[in-house]
Structures are given as structure tokens and as C-alpha cells.
Tab-separated table of C-alpha atoms in Angstrom:
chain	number	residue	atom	x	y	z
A	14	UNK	CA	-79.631	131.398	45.439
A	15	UNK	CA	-80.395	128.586	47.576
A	16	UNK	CA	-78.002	127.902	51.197
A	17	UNK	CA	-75.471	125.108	49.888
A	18	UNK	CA	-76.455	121.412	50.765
A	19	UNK	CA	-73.048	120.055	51.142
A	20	UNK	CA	-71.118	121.831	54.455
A	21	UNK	CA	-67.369	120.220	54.490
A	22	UNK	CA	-66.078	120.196	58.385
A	23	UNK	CA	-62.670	119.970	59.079
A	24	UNK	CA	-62.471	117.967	62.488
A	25	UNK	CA	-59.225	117.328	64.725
A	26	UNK	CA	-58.479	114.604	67.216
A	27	UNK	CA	-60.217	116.869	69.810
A	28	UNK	CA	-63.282	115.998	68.064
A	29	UNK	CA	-66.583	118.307	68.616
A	30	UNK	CA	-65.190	120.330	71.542
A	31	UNK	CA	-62.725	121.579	69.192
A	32	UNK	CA	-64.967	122.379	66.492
A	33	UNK	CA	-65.847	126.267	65.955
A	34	UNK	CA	-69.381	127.330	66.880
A	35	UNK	CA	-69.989	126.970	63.060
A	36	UNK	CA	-68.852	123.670	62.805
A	37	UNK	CA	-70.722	122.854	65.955
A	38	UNK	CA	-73.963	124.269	64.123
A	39	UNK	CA	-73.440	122.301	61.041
A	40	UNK	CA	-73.411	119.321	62.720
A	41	UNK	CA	-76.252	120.092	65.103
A	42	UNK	CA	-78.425	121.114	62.184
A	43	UNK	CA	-77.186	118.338	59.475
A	44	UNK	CA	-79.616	115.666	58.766
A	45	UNK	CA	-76.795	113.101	57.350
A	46	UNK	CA	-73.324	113.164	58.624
A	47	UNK	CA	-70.646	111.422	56.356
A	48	UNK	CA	-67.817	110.530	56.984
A	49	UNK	CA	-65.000	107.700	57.483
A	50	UNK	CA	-65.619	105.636	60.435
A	51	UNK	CA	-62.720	107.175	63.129
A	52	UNK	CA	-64.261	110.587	62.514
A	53	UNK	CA	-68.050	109.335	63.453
A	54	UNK	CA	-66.453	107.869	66.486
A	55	UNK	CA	-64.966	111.211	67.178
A	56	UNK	CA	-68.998	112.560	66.943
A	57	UNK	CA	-70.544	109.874	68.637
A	58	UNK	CA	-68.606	109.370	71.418
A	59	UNK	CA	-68.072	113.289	72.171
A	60	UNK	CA	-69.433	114.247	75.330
A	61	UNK	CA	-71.304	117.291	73.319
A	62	UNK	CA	-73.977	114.801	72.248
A	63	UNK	CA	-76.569	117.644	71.500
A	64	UNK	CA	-74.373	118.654	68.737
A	65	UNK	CA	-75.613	115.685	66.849
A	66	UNK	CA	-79.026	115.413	67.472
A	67	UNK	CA	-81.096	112.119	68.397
A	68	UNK	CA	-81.912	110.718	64.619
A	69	UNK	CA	-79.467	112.429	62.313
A	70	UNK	CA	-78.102	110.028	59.875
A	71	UNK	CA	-74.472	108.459	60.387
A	72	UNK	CA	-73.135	107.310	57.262
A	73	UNK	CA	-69.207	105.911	56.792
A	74	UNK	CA	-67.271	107.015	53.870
A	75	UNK	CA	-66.313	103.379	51.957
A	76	UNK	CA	-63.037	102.616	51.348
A	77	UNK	CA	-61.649	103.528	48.623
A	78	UNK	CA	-62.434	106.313	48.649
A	79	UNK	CA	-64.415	107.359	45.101
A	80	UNK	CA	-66.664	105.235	46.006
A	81	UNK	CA	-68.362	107.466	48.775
A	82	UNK	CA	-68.935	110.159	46.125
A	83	UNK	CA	-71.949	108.551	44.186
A	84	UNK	CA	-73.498	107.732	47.800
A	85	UNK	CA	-72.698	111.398	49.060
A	86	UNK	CA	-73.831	112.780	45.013
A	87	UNK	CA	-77.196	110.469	46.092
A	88	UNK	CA	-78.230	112.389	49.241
A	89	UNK	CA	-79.194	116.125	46.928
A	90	UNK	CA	-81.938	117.100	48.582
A	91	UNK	CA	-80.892	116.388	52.240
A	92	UNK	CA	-78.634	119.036	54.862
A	93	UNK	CA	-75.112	117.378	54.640
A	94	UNK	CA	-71.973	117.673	56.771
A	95	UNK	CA	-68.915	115.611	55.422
A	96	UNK	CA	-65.999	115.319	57.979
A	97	UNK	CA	-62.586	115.305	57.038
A	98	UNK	CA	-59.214	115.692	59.125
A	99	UNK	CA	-57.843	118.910	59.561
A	100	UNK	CA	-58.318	121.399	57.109
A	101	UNK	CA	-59.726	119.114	54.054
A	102	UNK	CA	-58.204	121.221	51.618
A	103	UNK	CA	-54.317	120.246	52.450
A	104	UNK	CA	-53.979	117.059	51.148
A	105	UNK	CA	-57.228	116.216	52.243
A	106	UNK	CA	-60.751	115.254	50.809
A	107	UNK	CA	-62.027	119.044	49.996
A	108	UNK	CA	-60.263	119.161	46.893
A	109	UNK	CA	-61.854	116.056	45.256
A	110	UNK	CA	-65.486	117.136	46.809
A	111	UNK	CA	-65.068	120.536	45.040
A	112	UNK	CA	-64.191	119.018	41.732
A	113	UNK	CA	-66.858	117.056	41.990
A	114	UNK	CA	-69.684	119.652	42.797
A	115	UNK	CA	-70.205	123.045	41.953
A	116	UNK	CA	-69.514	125.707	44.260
A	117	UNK	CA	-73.164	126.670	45.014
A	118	UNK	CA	-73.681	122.841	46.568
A	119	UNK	CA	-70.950	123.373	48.856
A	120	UNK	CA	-69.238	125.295	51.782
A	121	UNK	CA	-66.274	124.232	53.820
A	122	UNK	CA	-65.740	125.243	57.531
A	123	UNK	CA	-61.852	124.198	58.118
A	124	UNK	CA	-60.112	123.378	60.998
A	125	UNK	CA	-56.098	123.549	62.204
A	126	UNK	CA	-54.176	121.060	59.692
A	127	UNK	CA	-51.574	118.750	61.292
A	128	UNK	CA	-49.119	120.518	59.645
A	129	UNK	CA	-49.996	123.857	61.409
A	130	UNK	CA	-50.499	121.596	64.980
A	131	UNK	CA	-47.398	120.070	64.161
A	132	UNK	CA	-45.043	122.988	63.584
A	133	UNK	CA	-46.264	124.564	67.052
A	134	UNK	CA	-45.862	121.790	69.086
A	135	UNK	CA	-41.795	122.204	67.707
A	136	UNK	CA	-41.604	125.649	66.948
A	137	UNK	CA	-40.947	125.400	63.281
A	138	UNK	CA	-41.565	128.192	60.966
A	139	UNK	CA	-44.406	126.515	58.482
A	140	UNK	CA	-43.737	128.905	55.934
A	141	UNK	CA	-39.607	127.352	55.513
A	142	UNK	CA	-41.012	123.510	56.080
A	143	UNK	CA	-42.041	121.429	52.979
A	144	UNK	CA	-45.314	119.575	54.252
A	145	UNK	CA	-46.145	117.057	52.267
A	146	UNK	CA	-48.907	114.082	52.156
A	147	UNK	CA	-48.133	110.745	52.134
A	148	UNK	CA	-50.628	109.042	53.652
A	149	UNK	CA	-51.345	108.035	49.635
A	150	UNK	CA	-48.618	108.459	48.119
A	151	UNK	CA	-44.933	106.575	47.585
A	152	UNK	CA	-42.082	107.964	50.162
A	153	UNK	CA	-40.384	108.936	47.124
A	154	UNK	CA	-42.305	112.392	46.910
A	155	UNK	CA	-39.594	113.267	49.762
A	156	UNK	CA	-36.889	113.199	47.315
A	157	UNK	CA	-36.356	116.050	45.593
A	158	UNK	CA	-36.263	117.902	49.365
A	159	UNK	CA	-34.001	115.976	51.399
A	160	UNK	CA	-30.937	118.011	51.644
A	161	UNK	CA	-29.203	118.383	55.192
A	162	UNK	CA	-30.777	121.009	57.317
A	163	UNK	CA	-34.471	121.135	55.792
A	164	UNK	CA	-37.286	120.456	57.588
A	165	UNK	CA	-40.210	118.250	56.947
A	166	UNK	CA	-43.952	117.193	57.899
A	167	UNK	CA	-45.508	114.148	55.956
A	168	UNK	CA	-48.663	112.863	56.904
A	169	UNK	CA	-48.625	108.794	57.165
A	170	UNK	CA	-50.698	105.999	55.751
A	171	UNK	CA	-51.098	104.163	59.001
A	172	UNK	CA	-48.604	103.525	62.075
A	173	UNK	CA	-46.189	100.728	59.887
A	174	UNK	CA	-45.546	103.727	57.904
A	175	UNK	CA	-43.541	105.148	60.317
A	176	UNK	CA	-40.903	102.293	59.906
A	177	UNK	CA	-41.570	102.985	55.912
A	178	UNK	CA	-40.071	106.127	56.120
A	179	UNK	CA	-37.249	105.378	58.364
A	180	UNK	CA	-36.624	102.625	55.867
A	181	UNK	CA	-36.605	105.275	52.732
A	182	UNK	CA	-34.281	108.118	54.798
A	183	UNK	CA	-32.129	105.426	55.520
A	184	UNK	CA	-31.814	103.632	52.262
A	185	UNK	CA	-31.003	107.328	50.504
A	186	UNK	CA	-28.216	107.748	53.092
A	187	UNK	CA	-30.215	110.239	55.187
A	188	UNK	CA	-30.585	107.330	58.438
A	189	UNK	CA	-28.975	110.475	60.562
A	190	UNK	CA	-32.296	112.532	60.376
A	191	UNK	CA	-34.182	112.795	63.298
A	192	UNK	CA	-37.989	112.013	63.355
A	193	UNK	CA	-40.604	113.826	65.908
A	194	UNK	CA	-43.423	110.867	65.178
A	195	UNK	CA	-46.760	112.167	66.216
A	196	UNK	CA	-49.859	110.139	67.253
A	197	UNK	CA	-53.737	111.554	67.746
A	198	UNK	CA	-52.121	114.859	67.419
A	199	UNK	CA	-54.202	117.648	69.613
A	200	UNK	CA	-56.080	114.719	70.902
A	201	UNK	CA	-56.542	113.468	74.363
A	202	UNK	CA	-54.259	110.239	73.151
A	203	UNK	CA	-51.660	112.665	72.126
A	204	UNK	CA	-48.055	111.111	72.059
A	205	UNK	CA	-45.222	112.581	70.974
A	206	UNK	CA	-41.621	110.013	70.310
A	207	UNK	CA	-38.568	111.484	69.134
A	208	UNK	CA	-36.413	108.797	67.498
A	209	UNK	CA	-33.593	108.750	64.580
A	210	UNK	CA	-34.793	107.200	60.985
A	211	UNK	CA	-32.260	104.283	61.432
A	212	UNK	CA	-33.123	103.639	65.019
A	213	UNK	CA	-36.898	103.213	65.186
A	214	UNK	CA	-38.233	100.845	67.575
A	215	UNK	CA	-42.322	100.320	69.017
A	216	UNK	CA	-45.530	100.884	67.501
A	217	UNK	CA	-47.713	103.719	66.207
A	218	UNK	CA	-50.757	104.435	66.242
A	219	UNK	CA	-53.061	106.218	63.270
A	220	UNK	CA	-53.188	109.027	62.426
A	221	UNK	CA	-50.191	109.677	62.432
A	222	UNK	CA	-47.465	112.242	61.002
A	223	UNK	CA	-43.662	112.887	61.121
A	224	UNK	CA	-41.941	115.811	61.330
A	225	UNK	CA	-38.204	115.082	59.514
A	226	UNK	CA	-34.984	116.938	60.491
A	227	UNK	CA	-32.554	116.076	57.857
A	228	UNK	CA	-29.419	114.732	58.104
A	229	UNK	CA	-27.063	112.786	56.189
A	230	UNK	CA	-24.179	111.905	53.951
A	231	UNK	CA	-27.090	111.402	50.480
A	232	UNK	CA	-26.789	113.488	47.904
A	233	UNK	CA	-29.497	116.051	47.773
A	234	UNK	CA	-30.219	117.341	44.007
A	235	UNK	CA	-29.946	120.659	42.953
A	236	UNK	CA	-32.174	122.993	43.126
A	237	UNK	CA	-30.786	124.475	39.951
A	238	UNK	CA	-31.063	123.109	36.543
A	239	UNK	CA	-28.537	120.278	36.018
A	240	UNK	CA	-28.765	117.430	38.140
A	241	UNK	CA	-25.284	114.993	37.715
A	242	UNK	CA	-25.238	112.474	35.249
A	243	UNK	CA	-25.545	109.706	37.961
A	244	UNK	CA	-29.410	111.262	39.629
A	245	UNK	CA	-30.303	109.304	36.531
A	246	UNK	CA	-30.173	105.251	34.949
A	247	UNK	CA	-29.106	105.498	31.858
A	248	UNK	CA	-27.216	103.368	29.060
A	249	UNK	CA	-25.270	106.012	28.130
A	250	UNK	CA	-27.782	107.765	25.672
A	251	UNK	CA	-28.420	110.976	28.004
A	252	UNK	CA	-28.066	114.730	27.357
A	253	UNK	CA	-25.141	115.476	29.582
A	254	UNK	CA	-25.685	117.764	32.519
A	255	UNK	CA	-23.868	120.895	31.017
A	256	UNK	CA	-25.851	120.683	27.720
A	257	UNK	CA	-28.714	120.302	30.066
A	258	UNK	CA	-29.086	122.622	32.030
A	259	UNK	CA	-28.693	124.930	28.985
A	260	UNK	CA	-31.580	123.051	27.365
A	261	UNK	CA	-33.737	123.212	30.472
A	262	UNK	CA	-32.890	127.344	30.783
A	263	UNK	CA	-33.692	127.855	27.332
A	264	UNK	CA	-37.026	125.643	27.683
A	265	UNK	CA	-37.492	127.988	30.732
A	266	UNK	CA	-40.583	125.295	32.297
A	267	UNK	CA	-43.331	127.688	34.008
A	268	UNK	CA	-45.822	126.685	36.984
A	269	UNK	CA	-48.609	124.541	35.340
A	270	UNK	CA	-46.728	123.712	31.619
A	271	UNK	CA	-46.847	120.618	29.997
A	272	UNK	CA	-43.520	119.225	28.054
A	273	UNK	CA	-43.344	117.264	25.108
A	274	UNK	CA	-39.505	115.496	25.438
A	275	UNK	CA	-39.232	113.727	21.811
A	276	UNK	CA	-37.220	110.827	21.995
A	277	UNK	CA	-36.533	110.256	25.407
A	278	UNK	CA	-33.883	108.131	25.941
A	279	UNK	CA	-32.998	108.200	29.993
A	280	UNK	CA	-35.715	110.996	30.333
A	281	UNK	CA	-33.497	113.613	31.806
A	282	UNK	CA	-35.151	116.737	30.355
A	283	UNK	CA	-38.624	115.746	31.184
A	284	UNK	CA	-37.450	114.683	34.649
A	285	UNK	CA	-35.946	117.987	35.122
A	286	UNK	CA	-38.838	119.723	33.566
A	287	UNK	CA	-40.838	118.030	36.234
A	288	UNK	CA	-38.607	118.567	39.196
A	289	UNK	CA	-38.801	122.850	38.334
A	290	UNK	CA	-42.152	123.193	39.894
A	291	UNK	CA	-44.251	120.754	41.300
A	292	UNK	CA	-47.602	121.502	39.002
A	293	UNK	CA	-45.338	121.217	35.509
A	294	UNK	CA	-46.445	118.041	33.724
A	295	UNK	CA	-44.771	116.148	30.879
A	296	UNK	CA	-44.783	113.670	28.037
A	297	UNK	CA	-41.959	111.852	27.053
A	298	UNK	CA	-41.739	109.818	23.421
A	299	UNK	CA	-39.402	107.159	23.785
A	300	UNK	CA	-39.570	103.805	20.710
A	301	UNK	CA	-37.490	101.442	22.632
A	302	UNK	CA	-39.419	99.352	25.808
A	303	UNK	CA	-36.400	98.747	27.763
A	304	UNK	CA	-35.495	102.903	27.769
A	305	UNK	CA	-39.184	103.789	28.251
A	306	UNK	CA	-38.854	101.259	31.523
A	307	UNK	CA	-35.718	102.917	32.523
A	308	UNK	CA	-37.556	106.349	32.288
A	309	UNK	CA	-40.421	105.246	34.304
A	310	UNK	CA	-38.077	103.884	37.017
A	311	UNK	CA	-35.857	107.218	37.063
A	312	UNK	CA	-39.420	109.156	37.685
A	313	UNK	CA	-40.604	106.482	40.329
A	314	UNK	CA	-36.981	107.252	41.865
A	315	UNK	CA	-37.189	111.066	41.772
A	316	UNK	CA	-40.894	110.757	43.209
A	317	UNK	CA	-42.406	112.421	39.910
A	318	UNK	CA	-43.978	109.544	38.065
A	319	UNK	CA	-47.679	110.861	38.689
A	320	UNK	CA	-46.982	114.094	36.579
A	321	UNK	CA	-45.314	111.998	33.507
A	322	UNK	CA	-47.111	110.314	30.893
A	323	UNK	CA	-44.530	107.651	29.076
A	324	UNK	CA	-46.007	106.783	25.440
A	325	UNK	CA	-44.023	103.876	23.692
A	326	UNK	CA	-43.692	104.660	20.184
A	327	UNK	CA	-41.991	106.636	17.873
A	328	UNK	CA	-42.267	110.403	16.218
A	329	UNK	CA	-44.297	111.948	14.418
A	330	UNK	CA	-46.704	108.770	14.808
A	331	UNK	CA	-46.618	108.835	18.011
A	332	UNK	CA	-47.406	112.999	18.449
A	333	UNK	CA	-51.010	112.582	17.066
A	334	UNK	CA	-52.792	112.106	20.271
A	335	UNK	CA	-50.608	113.447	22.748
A	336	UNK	CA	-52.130	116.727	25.063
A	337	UNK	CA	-50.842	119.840	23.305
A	338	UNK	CA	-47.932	121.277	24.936
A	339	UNK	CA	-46.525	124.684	26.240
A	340	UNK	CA	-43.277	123.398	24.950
A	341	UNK	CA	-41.056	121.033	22.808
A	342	UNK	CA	-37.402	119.095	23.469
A	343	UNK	CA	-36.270	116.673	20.052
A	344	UNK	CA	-33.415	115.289	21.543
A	345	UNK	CA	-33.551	111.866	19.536
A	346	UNK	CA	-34.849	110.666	16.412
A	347	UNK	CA	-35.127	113.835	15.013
A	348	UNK	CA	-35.814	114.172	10.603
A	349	UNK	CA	-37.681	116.655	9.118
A	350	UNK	CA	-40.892	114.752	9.279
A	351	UNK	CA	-40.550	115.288	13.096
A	352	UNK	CA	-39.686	118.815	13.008
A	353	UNK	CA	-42.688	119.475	10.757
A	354	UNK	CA	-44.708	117.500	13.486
A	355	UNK	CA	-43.725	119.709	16.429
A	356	UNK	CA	-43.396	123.179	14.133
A	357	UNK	CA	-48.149	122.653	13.711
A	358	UNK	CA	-48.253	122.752	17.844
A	359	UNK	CA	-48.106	126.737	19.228
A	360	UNK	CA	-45.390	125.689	21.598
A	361	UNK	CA	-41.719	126.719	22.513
A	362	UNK	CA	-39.670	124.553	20.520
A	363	UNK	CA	-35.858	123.502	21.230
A	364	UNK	CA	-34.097	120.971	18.934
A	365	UNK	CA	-30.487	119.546	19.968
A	366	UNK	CA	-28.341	117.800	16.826
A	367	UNK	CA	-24.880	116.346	16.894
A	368	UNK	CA	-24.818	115.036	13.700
A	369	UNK	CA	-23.915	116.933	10.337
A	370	UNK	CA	-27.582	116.198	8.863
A	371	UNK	CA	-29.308	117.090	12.053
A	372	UNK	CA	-27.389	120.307	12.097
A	373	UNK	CA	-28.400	120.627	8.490
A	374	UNK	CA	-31.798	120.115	9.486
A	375	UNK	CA	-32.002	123.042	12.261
A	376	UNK	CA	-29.668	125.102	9.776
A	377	UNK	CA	-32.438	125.086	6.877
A	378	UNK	CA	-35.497	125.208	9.932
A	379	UNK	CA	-34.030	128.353	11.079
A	380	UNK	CA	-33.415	129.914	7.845
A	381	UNK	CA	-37.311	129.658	7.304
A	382	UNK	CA	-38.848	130.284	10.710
A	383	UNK	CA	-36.003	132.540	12.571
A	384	UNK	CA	-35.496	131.500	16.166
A	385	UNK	CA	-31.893	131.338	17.526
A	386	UNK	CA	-29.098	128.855	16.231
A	387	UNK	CA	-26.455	128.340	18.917
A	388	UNK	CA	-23.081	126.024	18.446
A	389	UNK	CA	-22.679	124.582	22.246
A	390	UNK	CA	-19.089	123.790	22.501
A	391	UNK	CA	-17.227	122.275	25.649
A	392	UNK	CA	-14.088	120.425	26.438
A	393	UNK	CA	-12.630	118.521	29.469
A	394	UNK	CA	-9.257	118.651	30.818
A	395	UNK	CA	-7.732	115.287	30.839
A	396	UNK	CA	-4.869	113.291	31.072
A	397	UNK	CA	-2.139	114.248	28.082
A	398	UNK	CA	1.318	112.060	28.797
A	399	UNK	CA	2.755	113.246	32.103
A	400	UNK	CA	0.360	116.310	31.953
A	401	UNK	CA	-3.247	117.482	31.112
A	402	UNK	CA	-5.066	118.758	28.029
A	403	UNK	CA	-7.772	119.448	26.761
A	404	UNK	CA	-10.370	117.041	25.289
A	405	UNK	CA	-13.568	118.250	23.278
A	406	UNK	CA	-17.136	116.248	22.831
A	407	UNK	CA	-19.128	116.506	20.600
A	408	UNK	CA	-20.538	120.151	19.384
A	409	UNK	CA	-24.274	120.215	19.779
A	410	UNK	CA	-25.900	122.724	17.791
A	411	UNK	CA	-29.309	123.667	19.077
A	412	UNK	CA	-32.144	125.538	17.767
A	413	UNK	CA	-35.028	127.426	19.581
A	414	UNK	CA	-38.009	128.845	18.702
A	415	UNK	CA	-39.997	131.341	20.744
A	416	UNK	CA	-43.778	131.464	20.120
């Protein structure tokens, strides 16, 4: 087997000097270096000049981004190096470059992430802070972790992001956190400013990152099933949160599942589907436009909307060309014709009816196929004359099939 072509270097703001002897030897040896233009200032303007030898080609990565790949895909043939920040593989480029090309074209030689240079300049255990990257992505990928107390690192899209995010904590009640905003991190332009998110004031330089200390009067969500009724818009047609949370425990959503959520209506199950692990995926079937744009706006609200696929139509029509799933939720529009639909796919299967046919429906279905039939029952105490009583919705009878 032939030495790999492609070497992947993780570089910091310390450029080459803080490059392992491997990395160094990459780059002294590579007859193409590519990479965005700050990082081939990094290499040219290191004092180490023999690690990049007189000729060696200097090529910048285009913006966007995908369309460096055919240019990088174009130099086969040729020693490599691609530079990336950090460790490329956390929330960086290595993850798209080894999708892209098999694993004998490539090698990657990593260096210290920002998270890692991050949490020891503060003395944060990394293994209890959520690190997330945001430098492409909406600030609403922070929400399901705010929650007083927790600790953060995001990586930023550029220094205006800084006031971006103070903006966001601020706006979901959490103005109170503190932010450790870091510059050139483990660079000789190093700066360090400690400010709160509802008192930010200056400029910032890229790259930049954040480390978030949380605190606030916002509500954080759950980390149970069962968000409240108000985490989501709604006009009313929603599976309330008790009922939920028993739906969600019986669909029991594993790392890396995909949900079908029939008849969507705010998109509650699918949104909590998608908030149980952070590599579930989902579909949601909803017929009416204005619900499917309140559904989209819950997800864009949650921070989940790139792991749920809305389709705009109605059941079974609608099933024919959807990606199979590892599991099934009929909450609305459910017939038989639907039921028949979901029963071909070799999924988990839970069906909630409140009317007298649907229960019909899920009374004959698990006659024929077995599964469990459960009554769900619940009443409120409220308000009777001068003292209280109790007040019953309506029973929901739901059906599940294991498979």
C-alpha cells in the first residue's frame, strides 16, 4: 500500500513553532500546502521558514468552503498538507475531507483544539463542558444546554459574533451569564476579556471563541422527556406534556434513529425525539402549511432544524418516499389506510386515538398483530364552587408495537 497523499495538519495560533516534529515534517516535505488564507500567513510568516521549503506550492482554500474540495480532489498525484485549526476533527474540516476520500489517501496529524486550550486557560473540566461550534451554525444550537450553572465553549463566526451571542443569552433571559471571550488563543496576540452577555462593549478579533458561564432567570428544558406545553407554538393541536412524555418513553429514541411523527401538528414528538440525543433524526408529516411553518419555527427555536426533514402533505401519500424509519408516532390523521402504511415499514410503531373510531381502529390492529393496548387516563384538580375537584380530559388510548 502506497504512503497516503493527503496529510491533514492541525495548526494553532502559535503557528509552525507549535507544530509537532511530524507536523513540522509534513510541511517541510509537502509539495502543495492548502489551506485558508490566515493559516498560510501563519506558515509564511513563521520564523521556521525551512519548514516550508523555497518552491512548495501555497494554495488558499476558497470560500465557501466545498469549493476547495474539487481543487484539493485535482492535486492526486502530488505530496499534500491541508491546514486546519486545531484539531480538524472537532468541528473542523477533517470530517468533510474524510468523507470525501478514502482512508488510504489520507492521514491527519492533530493539534490542541480551542476547546482543550480554552478549558486550561480557566480550569474547567472538558469532560462536564458542552463545546459546541458555531462558527457555522445559528446561536440556537445553545439552547437545549443553557440551564444555570453549566458551562460552555462555542467557537465564533468572526469577532461581531461575540455581540451575537450576548444578544441570544440575553434575549432567552440568560443576560446574567458571564462570557471569558478569547482572541488568537495560544497565539502571540493572545487576549483574554471577561465581560457579562448583557454588558458587552469593544471589538474582537477572529478567531475567536467564548467560554459561557450560565446564569439566569430563562427557563432551561428538561433533560427528561416532557418539555411544558409553552417550549412549543402551537394552536392548541399538541400532545400534552403528560401524554408525552409517555409517548416519547414508549418510542424509547436511540443514538442515530430516525422518527417518522405522522401528522404533526406543533411537532412536539419529533422535537423531543430530536432533543434525546443529538445524532437522532426525524421526519415529521404535517397537511396544513401554516402548522408545517409553525413546526419549522419551533425546531429553528430549539436549535434542531438541521436534523428534521418537514414534508407538506398528507398520509399514506405522503409516506412513499420518506427514509425508512427506526420508528413510528400517528398522532393525527390516523384511518386504517395509514395504519396499513406504517404496519409495511420494520419499525417501532406507537399510535395515540381519542376518538371512539380511532380507538376502534387500534382495538381491531391489536387484535391482529399483538403489541400493547394501554387506556391513558388523567384528570386535573380544579375549581368546584368554593372548593376543588377533579376534572378529566380526554382518555387517549394508545397502541405500540415492538419489532
Amino acid at each position: 500500500m502506497s504512503d497516503p497523499w493527503l496529510t491533514i495538519v492541525g495548526i494553532g495560533e502559535d503557528g509552525v513553532a507549535g507544530l509537532s516534529a511530524a507536523s513540522q515534517a509534513a510541511l517541510t516535505q509537502a509539495e502543495v500546502i492548502m489551506a485558508p488564507q490566515r493559516h498560510l500567513d501563519l506558515v509564511v510568516n513563521d520564523p521556521l521558514t525551512t519548514s516550508v521549503p523555497a518552491g512548495t506550492d501555497l494554495i488558499p482554500w476558497p470560500v465557501p468552503y466545498a469549493d476547495g474540495i474539487a481543487i484539493l480532489a485535482s492535486l492526486r498525484g502530488q505530496r499534500v498538507a491541508v491546514l486546519a485549526s486545531g484539531d480538524p476533527f472537532w468541528f473542523g474540516a477533517g470530517s468533510v475531507l474524510a468523507r470525501t476520500f478514502s482512508p488510504e489517501e489520507w492521514t491527519a496529524l492533530p493539534g490542541p483544539s480551542c476547546f482543550s486550550l480554552a478549558a486550561a486557560r480557566l480550569g474547567w473540566a472538558l469532560e462536564t463542558t458542552t463545546c459546541l461550534g458555531l462558527h457555522a451554525a445559528p446561536m440556537a444550537r445553545m439552547r437545549r444546554h443553557l440551564a444555570p450553572g453549566a458551562h460552555l465553549i462555542v467557537t465564533l463566526r468572526d469577532g461581531d459574533a461575540v455581540r451575537d451571542l450576548g444578544a441570544y443569552l440575553s434575549a432567552q433571559e440568560f443576560g446574567d451569564s458571564t462570557l471569558h471571550v478569547m482572541e488568537h488563543l495560544g497565539g502571540p496576540k493572545d487576549r483574554l476579556t471577561t465581560v457579562r452577555a448583557d454588558d458587552i462593549s469593544g471589538s474582537f478579533d477572529h478567531p475567536v471563541c467564548a467560554a459561557i458561564e450560565v446564569a439566569g432567570t430563562g427557563p432551561a428544558l428538561t433533560a427528561a422527556t416532557g418539555q411544558t406545553d409553552d417550549t412549543f407554538q402551537s394552536d392548541g393541536q399538541i400532545t400534552k406534556r403528560p401524554i408525552r412524555a409517555i409517548t416519547l418513553s414508549t418510542l424509547a429514541p436511540k443514538p442515530g434513529e430516525h422518527l417518522w411523527d405522522i401528522g404533526g401538528g406543533s411537532g412536539s414528538i419529533a422535537l423531543e425525539w430530536l432533543l434525546s440525543h443529538p445524532t437522532t433524526t426525524a421526519t415529521t408529516v404535517e397537511p396544513r402549511a401554516d402548522r408545517a411553518a409553525r413546526i419549522l419555527q419551533n425546531a429553528q427555536d430549539l436549535g434542531v432544524d438541521h436534523r428534521l426533514t418537514i414534508v407538506e402533505g398528507a398520509a399514506p401519500d405522503a409516506l412513499e418516499v420518506l427514509k425508512p424509519p427506526h420508528a413510528i408516532f400517528v398522532g393525527g390523521g390516523l384511518s386504517q389506510e395509514v395504519l396499513n402504511a406504517a404496519l409495511t415499514q420494520s419499525a417501532r410503531l406507537v399510535v395515540n386515538a381519542v376518538t371512539l373510531e380511532g380507538e376502534a381502529l387500534l382495538t381491531q390492529a391489536q387484535a391482529k398483530h399483538g403489541g400493547e393496548l394501554m387506556r391513558i387516563a388523567l384528570s386535573h384538580a380544579t375549581p368546584l364552587g368554593p372548593k376543588r375537584g377533579w376534572t378529566s380530559a380526554y382518555p387517549v388510548v394508545q397502541w405500540s408495537l415492538s419489532r
